[in-house]
Amino acid sequence: MLKNKYILEPMDLTVEEMDEIFELAEDIMENPAKYAHVADGKIMATLFYEPSTRTRLSFTAAMLRLGGQVMGFSDPSASSVKKGESISDTIKTVSCYADIIVMRHPKEGAPRVAASATDLPVINAGDGGHQHPTQTLTDLETIRKYKGGVEGLTIGLCGDLMFGRTVHSLIKALSRYKNVRIKLISPKELVIPEYVRKNVMEASGMDYEEFNRLEDVLPDLDVLYMTRVQKERFFNEDDYIRLKDFYILNAEKMKLAKPDMIIMHPLPRVNEIAKEVDDDPRACYFKQMRMGMFVRMALVMKLLGLEA
Ligand code: NCD
């Protein structure tokens, strides 16, 4: 079992617990039949107050592949949320019917409110521009699998570092590993928020540098983590339009990268990775996306105390 019942941010898991999840995810990947009934009779509720493709479907697939069942909503306007019900009342309701709750919400901190209203395990599947811990598990496992581990790597995080919750979560998790060099690449309007810089990067003594041009640092990277500009978090459409195509990774730019660099992206992509890059053997984002299902299977098993 895990120390915490609520996975609201990466620090809710210890490094050892994460390693156990990664090892379990790898075993599930290799021996899926062994795990096909471990969650028989269990129900997951997926409460998505914000759009999602991969996160919701990978949680759904994860639970179904463990033998469990899934209920929930992906459009809150079709639930009592529309009538003005509070998060805590919705959670109390769902707690009567389900065994585990997965929640995505546009407001930072909403999953913490949910967790305080129930004794069931709660997983934050993304809260506003804040945290996205299961994407981080997916990202770390992808780096482990394709780069053999995290320590000693130079990792570039590029794009919308201001609003991108996957970046905030990943930085938090990386702050616990030794000898990781972080290169932050963003337009000046979308730099990493001050609280992440002070409370996470500086507090942990992280080795980091900031860049405006991707080309200036691309040759040094072992991992390039691209992100989309988070349109839905902008206050002003003109700013979004001005910044949305600031970085476009294409085959020409990839000539500058190391032959064994991996390209990651939490997806969805908009324009920041040209389609031609998909055929580059260094493109890892579709493998990363598949990995998401296996790490979520492992996390659900650990939270529910299930064993094969
Ligand atoms: C990310 C998210 O929702 O934060 N997507 C995902 O979960 N894979 C990234 C994004 O939306 O840009």
PDB file of C-alpha atoms and ligand atoms in Angstrom:
ATOM      1  CA  MET A   1       0.000   0.000   0.000  1.00  0.00           C
ATOM      2  CA  LEU A   2       1.067   3.581  -0.489  1.00  0.00           C
ATOM      3  CA  LYS A   3       1.822   6.117   2.238  1.00  0.00           C
ATOM      4  CA  ASN A   4      -0.836   8.525   0.939  1.00  0.00           C
ATOM      5  CA  LYS A   5      -4.355   7.813  -0.211  1.00  0.00           C
ATOM      6  CA  TYR A   6      -4.471  10.943  -2.274  1.00  0.00           C
ATOM      7  CA  ILE A   7      -2.197  11.513  -5.238  1.00  0.00           C
ATOM      8  CA  LEU A   8      -2.584  15.243  -5.733  1.00  0.00           C
ATOM      9  CA  GLU A   9       0.993  16.037  -6.760  1.00  0.00           C
ATOM     10  CA  PRO A  10       4.185  14.003  -7.351  1.00  0.00           C
ATOM     11  CA  MET A  11       5.504  14.543  -3.810  1.00  0.00           C
ATOM     12  CA  ASP A  12       2.573  12.486  -2.499  1.00  0.00           C
ATOM     13  CA  LEU A  13       4.655   9.509  -3.636  1.00  0.00           C
ATOM     14  CA  THR A  14       8.144   8.787  -2.346  1.00  0.00           C
ATOM     15  CA  VAL A  15      10.899   8.011  -4.871  1.00  0.00           C
ATOM     16  CA  GLU A  16      10.764   4.378  -3.651  1.00  0.00           C
ATOM     17  CA  GLU A  17       7.000   4.204  -4.184  1.00  0.00           C
ATOM     18  CA  MET A  18       7.444   5.614  -7.687  1.00  0.00           C
ATOM     19  CA  ASP A  19      10.071   2.975  -8.434  1.00  0.00           C
ATOM     20  CA  GLU A  20       7.670   0.265  -7.249  1.00  0.00           C
ATOM     21  CA  ILE A  21       4.991   1.671  -9.550  1.00  0.00           C
ATOM     22  CA  PHE A  22       7.414   1.676 -12.497  1.00  0.00           C
ATOM     23  CA  GLU A  23       8.475  -1.902 -11.824  1.00  0.00           C
ATOM     24  CA  LEU A  24       4.870  -3.020 -11.534  1.00  0.00           C
ATOM     25  CA  ALA A  25       3.960  -1.124 -14.736  1.00  0.00           C
ATOM     26  CA  GLU A  26       6.740  -2.942 -16.574  1.00  0.00           C
ATOM     27  CA  ASP A  27       5.553  -6.307 -15.322  1.00  0.00           C
ATOM     28  CA  ILE A  28       1.984  -5.490 -16.356  1.00  0.00           C
ATOM     29  CA  MET A  29       3.252  -4.531 -19.806  1.00  0.00           C
ATOM     30  CA  GLU A  30       5.033  -7.863 -20.165  1.00  0.00           C
ATOM     31  CA  ASN A  31       2.413 -10.100 -18.520  1.00  0.00           C
ATOM     32  CA  PRO A  32      -0.986  -8.432 -19.037  1.00  0.00           C
ATOM     33  CA  ALA A  33      -2.950 -11.671 -18.539  1.00  0.00           C
ATOM     34  CA  LYS A  34      -1.659 -11.977 -14.960  1.00  0.00           C
ATOM     35  CA  TYR A  35      -3.424  -8.709 -14.071  1.00  0.00           C
ATOM     36  CA  ALA A  36      -6.637  -9.059 -16.070  1.00  0.00           C
ATOM     37  CA  HIS A  37      -8.854  -9.742 -13.017  1.00  0.00           C
ATOM     38  CA  VAL A  38      -7.103  -8.100 -10.075  1.00  0.00           C
ATOM     39  CA  ALA A  39      -9.748  -5.333  -9.890  1.00  0.00           C
ATOM     40  CA  ASP A  40     -12.807  -7.542 -10.423  1.00  0.00           C
ATOM     41  CA  GLY A  41     -15.761  -5.958  -8.628  1.00  0.00           C
ATOM     42  CA  LYS A  42     -14.071  -2.570  -8.165  1.00  0.00           C
ATOM     43  CA  ILE A  43     -15.452   0.653  -9.601  1.00  0.00           C
ATOM     44  CA  MET A  44     -13.550   3.765 -10.651  1.00  0.00           C
ATOM     45  CA  ALA A  45     -15.319   7.123 -10.960  1.00  0.00           C
ATOM     46  CA  THR A  46     -13.775   9.505 -13.501  1.00  0.00           C
ATOM     47  CA  LEU A  47     -14.971  13.068 -12.909  1.00  0.00           C
ATOM     48  CA  PHE A  48     -13.687  15.283 -15.697  1.00  0.00           C
ATOM     49  CA  TYR A  49     -14.656  18.944 -15.392  1.00  0.00           C
ATOM     50  CA  GLU A  50     -12.216  19.785 -18.226  1.00  0.00           C
ATOM     51  CA  PRO A  51     -11.581  18.270 -21.671  1.00  0.00           C
ATOM     52  CA  SER A  52      -9.344  15.229 -21.942  1.00  0.00           C
ATOM     53  CA  THR A  53      -8.571  12.446 -24.396  1.00  0.00           C
ATOM     54  CA  ARG A  54      -5.525  10.521 -23.191  1.00  0.00           C
ATOM     55  CA  THR A  55      -5.819  10.967 -19.457  1.00  0.00           C
ATOM     56  CA  ARG A  56      -9.468   9.960 -19.187  1.00  0.00           C
ATOM     57  CA  LEU A  57      -9.291   7.150 -21.721  1.00  0.00           C
ATOM     58  CA  SER A  58      -6.049   5.766 -20.329  1.00  0.00           C
ATOM     59  CA  PHE A  59      -7.541   5.691 -16.819  1.00  0.00           C
ATOM     60  CA  THR A  60     -10.632   4.006 -18.254  1.00  0.00           C
ATOM     61  CA  ALA A  61      -8.574   1.487 -20.220  1.00  0.00           C
ATOM     62  CA  ALA A  62      -6.358   0.904 -17.177  1.00  0.00           C
ATOM     63  CA  MET A  63      -9.330   0.038 -14.947  1.00  0.00           C
ATOM     64  CA  LEU A  64     -11.009  -2.129 -17.608  1.00  0.00           C
ATOM     65  CA  ARG A  65      -7.768  -4.014 -18.272  1.00  0.00           C
ATOM     66  CA  LEU A  66      -7.497  -4.752 -14.545  1.00  0.00           C
ATOM     67  CA  GLY A  67     -11.001  -6.240 -14.626  1.00  0.00           C
ATOM     68  CA  GLY A  68     -12.688  -3.290 -12.908  1.00  0.00           C
ATOM     69  CA  GLN A  69     -15.472  -1.034 -14.109  1.00  0.00           C
ATOM     70  CA  VAL A  70     -15.699   2.694 -14.744  1.00  0.00           C
ATOM     71  CA  MET A  71     -18.413   5.319 -14.414  1.00  0.00           C
ATOM     72  CA  GLY A  72     -18.382   9.105 -14.376  1.00  0.00           C
ATOM     73  CA  PHE A  73     -18.742  12.152 -16.534  1.00  0.00           C
ATOM     74  CA  SER A  74     -16.637  13.940 -19.091  1.00  0.00           C
ATOM     75  CA  ASP A  75     -19.082  16.801 -19.485  1.00  0.00           C
ATOM     76  CA  PRO A  76     -20.005  18.306 -16.107  1.00  0.00           C
ATOM     77  CA  SER A  77     -22.867  20.244 -17.701  1.00  0.00           C
ATOM     78  CA  ALA A  78     -24.713  16.922 -17.989  1.00  0.00           C
ATOM     79  CA  SER A  79     -24.420  16.339 -14.209  1.00  0.00           C
ATOM     80  CA  SER A  80     -25.704  18.146 -11.104  1.00  0.00           C
ATOM     81  CA  VAL A  81     -22.652  20.412 -11.344  1.00  0.00           C
ATOM     82  CA  LYS A  82     -24.852  22.331 -13.766  1.00  0.00           C
ATOM     83  CA  LYS A  83     -27.410  22.818 -10.964  1.00  0.00           C
ATOM     84  CA  GLY A  84     -24.755  24.356  -8.739  1.00  0.00           C
ATOM     85  CA  GLU A  85     -23.688  21.344  -6.668  1.00  0.00           C
ATOM     86  CA  SER A  86     -20.404  21.814  -4.780  1.00  0.00           C
ATOM     87  CA  ILE A  87     -17.344  19.631  -5.403  1.00  0.00           C
ATOM     88  CA  SER A  88     -17.577  18.251  -1.914  1.00  0.00           C
ATOM     89  CA  ASP A  89     -21.233  17.196  -2.306  1.00  0.00           C
ATOM     90  CA  THR A  90     -20.523  15.606  -5.694  1.00  0.00           C
ATOM     91  CA  ILE A  91     -17.618  13.694  -4.130  1.00  0.00           C
ATOM     92  CA  LYS A  92     -19.719  12.537  -1.169  1.00  0.00           C
ATOM     93  CA  THR A  93     -22.278  11.227  -3.664  1.00  0.00           C
ATOM     94  CA  VAL A  94     -19.730   9.416  -5.802  1.00  0.00           C
ATOM     95  CA  SER A  95     -18.144   7.951  -2.660  1.00  0.00           C
ATOM     96  CA  CYS A  96     -21.351   5.961  -2.049  1.00  0.00           C
ATOM     97  CA  TYR A  97     -20.963   4.217  -5.406  1.00  0.00           C
ATOM     98  CA  ALA A  98     -17.267   3.922  -6.305  1.00  0.00           C
ATOM     99  CA  ASP A  99     -13.989   2.587  -4.851  1.00  0.00           C
ATOM    100  CA  ILE A 100     -11.576   5.142  -6.319  1.00  0.00           C
ATOM    101  CA  ILE A 101     -11.992   8.652  -7.746  1.00  0.00           C
ATOM    102  CA  VAL A 102     -10.074  10.282 -10.593  1.00  0.00           C
ATOM    103  CA  MET A 103     -10.706  13.989 -11.022  1.00  0.00           C
ATOM    104  CA  ARG A 104      -9.691  16.707 -13.482  1.00  0.00           C
ATOM    105  CA  HIS A 105     -10.742  20.270 -12.753  1.00  0.00           C
ATOM    106  CA  PRO A 106      -9.929  23.739 -14.163  1.00  0.00           C
ATOM    107  CA  LYS A 107      -9.433  25.180 -10.659  1.00  0.00           C
ATOM    108  CA  GLU A 108      -6.089  24.713  -8.939  1.00  0.00           C
ATOM    109  CA  GLY A 109      -6.589  22.824  -5.677  1.00  0.00           C
ATOM    110  CA  ALA A 110     -10.012  21.341  -6.541  1.00  0.00           C
ATOM    111  CA  PRO A 111      -8.762  17.727  -6.130  1.00  0.00           C
ATOM    112  CA  ARG A 112      -7.552  18.633  -2.627  1.00  0.00           C
ATOM    113  CA  VAL A 113     -11.085  19.794  -1.778  1.00  0.00           C
ATOM    114  CA  ALA A 114     -12.328  16.480  -3.188  1.00  0.00           C
ATOM    115  CA  ALA A 115      -9.841  14.493  -1.112  1.00  0.00           C
ATOM    116  CA  SER A 116     -10.977  16.217   2.068  1.00  0.00           C
ATOM    117  CA  ALA A 117     -14.585  15.153   1.382  1.00  0.00           C
ATOM    118  CA  THR A 118     -13.966  11.394   1.100  1.00  0.00           C
ATOM    119  CA  ASP A 119     -12.044   8.444   2.502  1.00  0.00           C
ATOM    120  CA  LEU A 120     -11.670   6.916  -0.962  1.00  0.00           C
ATOM    121  CA  PRO A 121      -8.395   7.235  -2.867  1.00  0.00           C
ATOM    122  CA  VAL A 122      -8.416  10.382  -5.031  1.00  0.00           C
ATOM    123  CA  ILE A 123      -6.136  10.914  -8.021  1.00  0.00           C
ATOM    124  CA  ASN A 124      -5.605  14.392  -9.453  1.00  0.00           C
ATOM    125  CA  ALA A 125      -5.807  14.035 -13.236  1.00  0.00           C
ATOM    126  CA  GLY A 126      -4.833  17.696 -13.721  1.00  0.00           C
ATOM    127  CA  ASP A 127      -5.919  20.798 -11.805  1.00  0.00           C
ATOM    128  CA  GLY A 128      -5.787  24.034 -13.782  1.00  0.00           C
ATOM    129  CA  GLY A 129      -2.240  25.224 -14.414  1.00  0.00           C
ATOM    130  CA  HIS A 130      -1.038  23.493 -11.251  1.00  0.00           C
ATOM    131  CA  GLN A 131      -0.171  19.777 -11.149  1.00  0.00           C
ATOM    132  CA  HIS A 132      -0.641  16.565 -13.123  1.00  0.00           C
ATOM    133  CA  PRO A 133       1.045  13.776 -11.151  1.00  0.00           C
ATOM    134  CA  THR A 134       0.046  10.800 -13.310  1.00  0.00           C
ATOM    135  CA  GLN A 135       1.468  12.516 -16.397  1.00  0.00           C
ATOM    136  CA  THR A 136       4.674  12.876 -14.385  1.00  0.00           C
ATOM    137  CA  LEU A 137       4.702   9.152 -13.590  1.00  0.00           C
ATOM    138  CA  THR A 138       4.240   8.524 -17.315  1.00  0.00           C
ATOM    139  CA  ASP A 139       7.054  10.939 -18.160  1.00  0.00           C
ATOM    140  CA  LEU A 140       9.523   9.537 -15.622  1.00  0.00           C
ATOM    141  CA  GLU A 141       8.837   5.961 -16.702  1.00  0.00           C
ATOM    142  CA  THR A 142       9.352   6.971 -20.345  1.00  0.00           C
ATOM    143  CA  ILE A 143      12.699   8.575 -19.468  1.00  0.00           C
ATOM    144  CA  ARG A 144      13.697   5.524 -17.409  1.00  0.00           C
ATOM    145  CA  LYS A 145      12.804   3.130 -20.182  1.00  0.00           C
ATOM    146  CA  TYR A 146      14.315   5.012 -23.119  1.00  0.00           C
ATOM    147  CA  LYS A 147      17.277   6.728 -21.394  1.00  0.00           C
ATOM    148  CA  GLY A 148      18.006   4.068 -18.764  1.00  0.00           C
ATOM    149  CA  GLY A 149      17.322   6.372 -15.783  1.00  0.00           C
ATOM    150  CA  VAL A 150      16.986  10.019 -14.862  1.00  0.00           C
ATOM    151  CA  GLU A 151      20.225  10.875 -13.072  1.00  0.00           C
ATOM    152  CA  GLY A 152      22.912  12.653 -15.044  1.00  0.00           C
ATOM    153  CA  LEU A 153      20.589  13.792 -17.838  1.00  0.00           C
ATOM    154  CA  THR A 154      20.226  17.217 -19.433  1.00  0.00           C
ATOM    155  CA  ILE A 155      16.503  17.775 -19.854  1.00  0.00           C
ATOM    156  CA  GLY A 156      15.036  20.639 -21.896  1.00  0.00           C
ATOM    157  CA  LEU A 157      11.487  21.779 -21.119  1.00  0.00           C
ATOM    158  CA  CYS A 158      10.174  23.891 -23.953  1.00  0.00           C
ATOM    159  CA  GLY A 159       7.035  25.942 -24.614  1.00  0.00           C
ATOM    160  CA  ASP A 160       4.422  27.174 -22.175  1.00  0.00           C
ATOM    161  CA  LEU A 161       6.249  26.852 -18.871  1.00  0.00           C
ATOM    162  CA  MET A 162       3.926  29.370 -17.220  1.00  0.00           C
ATOM    163  CA  PHE A 163       0.622  27.515 -17.560  1.00  0.00           C
ATOM    164  CA  GLY A 164       1.769  23.969 -18.365  1.00  0.00           C
ATOM    165  CA  ARG A 165       0.872  21.798 -15.369  1.00  0.00           C
ATOM    166  CA  THR A 166       2.765  18.802 -16.753  1.00  0.00           C
ATOM    167  CA  VAL A 167       5.959  20.882 -16.608  1.00  0.00           C
ATOM    168  CA  HIS A 168       5.296  22.049 -13.044  1.00  0.00           C
ATOM    169  CA  SER A 169       4.702  18.485 -11.901  1.00  0.00           C
ATOM    170  CA  LEU A 170       7.714  17.097 -13.746  1.00  0.00           C
ATOM    171  CA  ILE A 171      10.046  19.756 -12.310  1.00  0.00           C
ATOM    172  CA  LYS A 172       8.823  18.946  -8.817  1.00  0.00           C
ATOM    173  CA  ALA A 173       9.523  15.255  -9.324  1.00  0.00           C
ATOM    174  CA  LEU A 174      12.931  15.898 -10.949  1.00  0.00           C
ATOM    175  CA  SER A 175      14.013  18.086  -8.031  1.00  0.00           C
ATOM    176  CA  ARG A 176      14.526  14.872  -6.028  1.00  0.00           C
ATOM    177  CA  TYR A 177      17.023  13.326  -8.473  1.00  0.00           C
ATOM    178  CA  LYS A 178      20.735  14.042  -8.422  1.00  0.00           C
ATOM    179  CA  ASN A 179      22.780  15.534 -11.253  1.00  0.00           C
ATOM    180  CA  VAL A 180      19.861  16.507 -13.441  1.00  0.00           C
ATOM    181  CA  ARG A 181      20.413  19.644 -15.512  1.00  0.00           C
ATOM    182  CA  ILE A 182      17.244  21.481 -16.474  1.00  0.00           C
ATOM    183  CA  LYS A 183      17.116  23.840 -19.452  1.00  0.00           C
ATOM    184  CA  LEU A 184      13.979  25.961 -19.489  1.00  0.00           C
ATOM    185  CA  ILE A 185      13.118  27.204 -22.969  1.00  0.00           C
ATOM    186  CA  SER A 186      10.233  29.657 -23.322  1.00  0.00           C
ATOM    187  CA  PRO A 187       9.228  33.058 -24.610  1.00  0.00           C
ATOM    188  CA  LYS A 188       9.669  35.676 -21.875  1.00  0.00           C
ATOM    189  CA  GLU A 189       5.886  35.925 -21.470  1.00  0.00           C
ATOM    190  CA  LEU A 190       5.646  32.199 -20.613  1.00  0.00           C
ATOM    191  CA  VAL A 191       8.529  31.659 -18.195  1.00  0.00           C
ATOM    192  CA  ILE A 192       8.203  29.304 -15.246  1.00  0.00           C
ATOM    193  CA  PRO A 193       6.034  30.770 -12.433  1.00  0.00           C
ATOM    194  CA  GLU A 194       7.875  32.397  -9.565  1.00  0.00           C
ATOM    195  CA  TYR A 195       6.528  29.910  -6.990  1.00  0.00           C
ATOM    196  CA  VAL A 196       7.986  26.972  -8.926  1.00  0.00           C
ATOM    197  CA  ARG A 197      11.314  28.781  -9.337  1.00  0.00           C
ATOM    198  CA  LYS A 198      11.599  29.731  -5.643  1.00  0.00           C
ATOM    199  CA  ASN A 199       9.833  26.918  -3.800  1.00  0.00           C
ATOM    200  CA  VAL A 200      10.925  24.016  -5.970  1.00  0.00           C
ATOM    201  CA  MET A 201      13.939  24.770  -8.145  1.00  0.00           C
ATOM    202  CA  GLU A 202      15.863  27.114  -5.872  1.00  0.00           C
ATOM    203  CA  ALA A 203      14.785  25.425  -2.650  1.00  0.00           C
ATOM    204  CA  SER A 204      16.153  22.076  -3.900  1.00  0.00           C
ATOM    205  CA  GLY A 205      19.304  23.581  -5.431  1.00  0.00           C
ATOM    206  CA  MET A 206      18.343  22.398  -8.909  1.00  0.00           C
ATOM    207  CA  ASP A 207      20.828  23.064 -11.701  1.00  0.00           C
ATOM    208  CA  TYR A 208      18.819  25.129 -14.187  1.00  0.00           C
ATOM    209  CA  GLU A 209      19.307  27.681 -16.958  1.00  0.00           C
ATOM    210  CA  GLU A 210      16.818  29.646 -19.049  1.00  0.00           C
ATOM    211  CA  PHE A 211      16.752  30.145 -22.798  1.00  0.00           C
ATOM    212  CA  ASN A 212      14.606  31.896 -25.343  1.00  0.00           C
ATOM    213  CA  ARG A 213      15.802  30.116 -28.503  1.00  0.00           C
ATOM    214  CA  LEU A 214      15.505  26.330 -28.749  1.00  0.00           C
ATOM    215  CA  GLU A 215      18.431  26.175 -31.207  1.00  0.00           C
ATOM    216  CA  ASP A 216      20.798  27.603 -28.566  1.00  0.00           C
ATOM    217  CA  VAL A 217      20.453  24.585 -26.312  1.00  0.00           C
ATOM    218  CA  LEU A 218      19.114  21.760 -28.498  1.00  0.00           C
ATOM    219  CA  PRO A 219      22.593  20.216 -29.131  1.00  0.00           C
ATOM    220  CA  ASP A 220      23.154  19.717 -25.378  1.00  0.00           C
ATOM    221  CA  LEU A 221      19.913  17.896 -24.575  1.00  0.00           C
ATOM    222  CA  ASP A 222      19.361  14.211 -23.743  1.00  0.00           C
ATOM    223  CA  VAL A 223      15.613  14.757 -23.472  1.00  0.00           C
ATOM    224  CA  LEU A 224      13.503  17.468 -25.104  1.00  0.00           C
ATOM    225  CA  TYR A 225      10.054  17.839 -23.505  1.00  0.00           C
ATOM    226  CA  MET A 226       7.863  19.947 -25.789  1.00  0.00           C
ATOM    227  CA  THR A 227       4.564  21.463 -24.646  1.00  0.00           C
ATOM    228  CA  ARG A 228       1.706  23.284 -26.303  1.00  0.00           C
ATOM    229  CA  VAL A 229       0.751  26.846 -25.477  1.00  0.00           C
ATOM    230  CA  GLN A 230      -2.200  26.431 -23.073  1.00  0.00           C
ATOM    231  CA  LYS A 231      -4.848  28.417 -24.930  1.00  0.00           C
ATOM    232  CA  GLU A 232      -7.551  27.842 -22.316  1.00  0.00           C
ATOM    233  CA  ARG A 233      -5.491  29.528 -19.579  1.00  0.00           C
ATOM    234  CA  PHE A 234      -4.880  32.798 -21.471  1.00  0.00           C
ATOM    235  CA  PHE A 235      -6.796  35.894 -20.528  1.00  0.00           C
ATOM    236  CA  ASN A 236      -6.382  37.448 -23.911  1.00  0.00           C
ATOM    237  CA  GLU A 237      -6.799  35.890 -27.380  1.00  0.00           C
ATOM    238  CA  ASP A 238      -4.221  38.236 -29.000  1.00  0.00           C
ATOM    239  CA  ASP A 239      -1.476  37.061 -26.647  1.00  0.00           C
ATOM    240  CA  TYR A 240      -2.303  33.456 -27.476  1.00  0.00           C
ATOM    241  CA  ILE A 241      -2.163  34.115 -31.214  1.00  0.00           C
ATOM    242  CA  ARG A 242       1.159  35.934 -30.874  1.00  0.00           C
ATOM    243  CA  LEU A 243       2.772  33.141 -28.846  1.00  0.00           C
ATOM    244  CA  LYS A 244       1.210  29.933 -30.138  1.00  0.00           C
ATOM    245  CA  ASP A 245       3.739  29.228 -32.891  1.00  0.00           C
ATOM    246  CA  PHE A 246       6.821  30.496 -31.052  1.00  0.00           C
ATOM    247  CA  TYR A 247       8.472  27.059 -31.231  1.00  0.00           C
ATOM    248  CA  ILE A 248       8.034  24.619 -34.052  1.00  0.00           C
ATOM    249  CA  LEU A 249      10.285  21.587 -33.925  1.00  0.00           C
ATOM    250  CA  ASN A 250      10.897  20.315 -37.455  1.00  0.00           C
ATOM    251  CA  ALA A 251      13.271  17.946 -39.274  1.00  0.00           C
ATOM    252  CA  GLU A 252      15.695  20.795 -40.004  1.00  0.00           C
ATOM    253  CA  LYS A 253      16.037  21.723 -36.307  1.00  0.00           C
ATOM    254  CA  MET A 254      16.354  18.058 -35.341  1.00  0.00           C
ATOM    255  CA  LYS A 255      19.688  18.016 -37.241  1.00  0.00           C
ATOM    256  CA  LEU A 256      21.082  19.990 -34.277  1.00  0.00           C
ATOM    257  CA  ALA A 257      20.023  17.389 -31.710  1.00  0.00           C
ATOM    258  CA  LYS A 258      22.068  14.460 -30.394  1.00  0.00           C
ATOM    259  CA  PRO A 259      21.471  11.181 -32.253  1.00  0.00           C
ATOM    260  CA  ASP A 260      20.101   9.596 -29.068  1.00  0.00           C
ATOM    261  CA  MET A 261      18.074  12.520 -27.717  1.00  0.00           C
ATOM    262  CA  ILE A 262      14.436  11.618 -27.112  1.00  0.00           C
ATOM    263  CA  ILE A 263      11.548  13.961 -27.907  1.00  0.00           C
ATOM    264  CA  MET A 264       8.679  13.840 -25.446  1.00  0.00           C
ATOM    265  CA  HIS A 265       5.342  15.667 -25.375  1.00  0.00           C
ATOM    266  CA  PRO A 266       2.389  15.079 -23.027  1.00  0.00           C
ATOM    267  CA  LEU A 267       0.080  15.676 -26.031  1.00  0.00           C
ATOM    268  CA  PRO A 268      -2.143  17.030 -27.476  1.00  0.00           C
ATOM    269  CA  ARG A 269       0.204  18.808 -29.849  1.00  0.00           C
ATOM    270  CA  VAL A 270      -0.952  21.751 -31.878  1.00  0.00           C
ATOM    271  CA  ASN A 271       1.840  23.131 -34.099  1.00  0.00           C
ATOM    272  CA  GLU A 272       4.887  22.809 -31.874  1.00  0.00           C
ATOM    273  CA  ILE A 273       6.087  19.532 -33.407  1.00  0.00           C
ATOM    274  CA  ALA A 274       5.832  19.256 -37.203  1.00  0.00           C
ATOM    275  CA  LYS A 275       4.260  16.013 -38.371  1.00  0.00           C
ATOM    276  CA  GLU A 276       7.440  15.117 -40.293  1.00  0.00           C
ATOM    277  CA  VAL A 277       9.218  14.656 -36.928  1.00  0.00           C
ATOM    278  CA  ASP A 278       6.912  11.701 -36.116  1.00  0.00           C
ATOM    279  CA  ASP A 279       9.053   9.498 -38.388  1.00  0.00           C
ATOM    280  CA  ASP A 280      12.282  10.439 -36.605  1.00  0.00           C
ATOM    281  CA  PRO A 281      13.382   7.477 -34.423  1.00  0.00           C
ATOM    282  CA  ARG A 282      14.006   9.983 -31.620  1.00  0.00           C
ATOM    283  CA  ALA A 283      10.282  10.857 -31.454  1.00  0.00           C
ATOM    284  CA  CYS A 284       9.070   9.205 -28.272  1.00  0.00           C
ATOM    285  CA  TYR A 285       5.706  10.887 -27.661  1.00  0.00           C
ATOM    286  CA  PHE A 286       3.462   8.126 -28.941  1.00  0.00           C
ATOM    287  CA  LYS A 287       5.340   5.525 -26.890  1.00  0.00           C
ATOM    288  CA  GLN A 288       5.056   7.887 -23.917  1.00  0.00           C
ATOM    289  CA  MET A 289       1.287   8.078 -24.410  1.00  0.00           C
ATOM    290  CA  ARG A 290       0.970   4.266 -24.377  1.00  0.00           C
ATOM    291  CA  MET A 291       3.084   4.115 -21.236  1.00  0.00           C
ATOM    292  CA  GLY A 292       0.460   6.266 -19.507  1.00  0.00           C
ATOM    293  CA  MET A 293      -1.992   3.384 -19.379  1.00  0.00           C
ATOM    294  CA  PHE A 294       0.451   0.955 -17.741  1.00  0.00           C
ATOM    295  CA  VAL A 295       1.628   3.374 -15.045  1.00  0.00           C
ATOM    296  CA  ARG A 296      -2.017   4.191 -14.263  1.00  0.00           C
ATOM    297  CA  MET A 297      -2.796   0.456 -13.972  1.00  0.00           C
ATOM    298  CA  ALA A 298       0.079   0.130 -11.508  1.00  0.00           C
ATOM    299  CA  LEU A 299      -0.969   3.224  -9.532  1.00  0.00           C
ATOM    300  CA  VAL A 300      -4.587   2.050  -9.257  1.00  0.00           C
ATOM    301  CA  MET A 301      -3.421  -1.368  -8.018  1.00  0.00           C
ATOM    302  CA  LYS A 302      -1.222   0.245  -5.366  1.00  0.00           C
ATOM    303  CA  LEU A 303      -3.958   2.639  -4.211  1.00  0.00           C
ATOM    304  CA  LEU A 304      -6.541  -0.123  -3.928  1.00  0.00           C
ATOM    305  CA  GLY A 305      -4.063  -2.566  -2.369  1.00  0.00           C
ATOM    306  CA  LEU A 306      -4.587  -5.099  -5.188  1.00  0.00           C
ATOM    307  CA  GLU A 307      -2.197  -7.920  -5.960  1.00  0.00           C
ATOM    308  CA  ALA A 308      -1.856 -10.339  -8.852  1.00  0.00           C
TER     309      ALA A 308
HETATM  310  C1  NCD B   1      -1.760  17.653 -20.755  1.00  0.00           C
HETATM  311  C2  NCD B   1      -2.697  18.295 -19.747  1.00  0.00           C
HETATM  312  O1  NCD B   1      -3.886  18.017 -19.750  1.00  0.00           O
HETATM  313  O2  NCD B   1      -2.162  19.034 -18.940  1.00  0.00           O
HETATM  314  N1  NCD B   1      -2.364  16.626 -21.473  1.00  0.00           N
HETATM  315  C3  NCD B   1      -2.365  15.374 -20.947  1.00  0.00           C
HETATM  316  O3  NCD B   1      -2.907  15.127 -19.888  1.00  0.00           O
HETATM  317  N2  NCD B   1      -1.696  14.426 -21.610  1.00  0.00           N
HETATM  318  C4  NCD B   1      -1.067  18.632 -21.601  1.00  0.00           C
HETATM  319  C5  NCD B   1      -1.865  19.644 -22.361  1.00  0.00           C
HETATM  320  O4  NCD B   1      -3.089  19.679 -22.293  1.00  0.00           O
HETATM  321  O5  NCD B   1      -1.215  20.410 -23.058  1.00  0.00           O
END
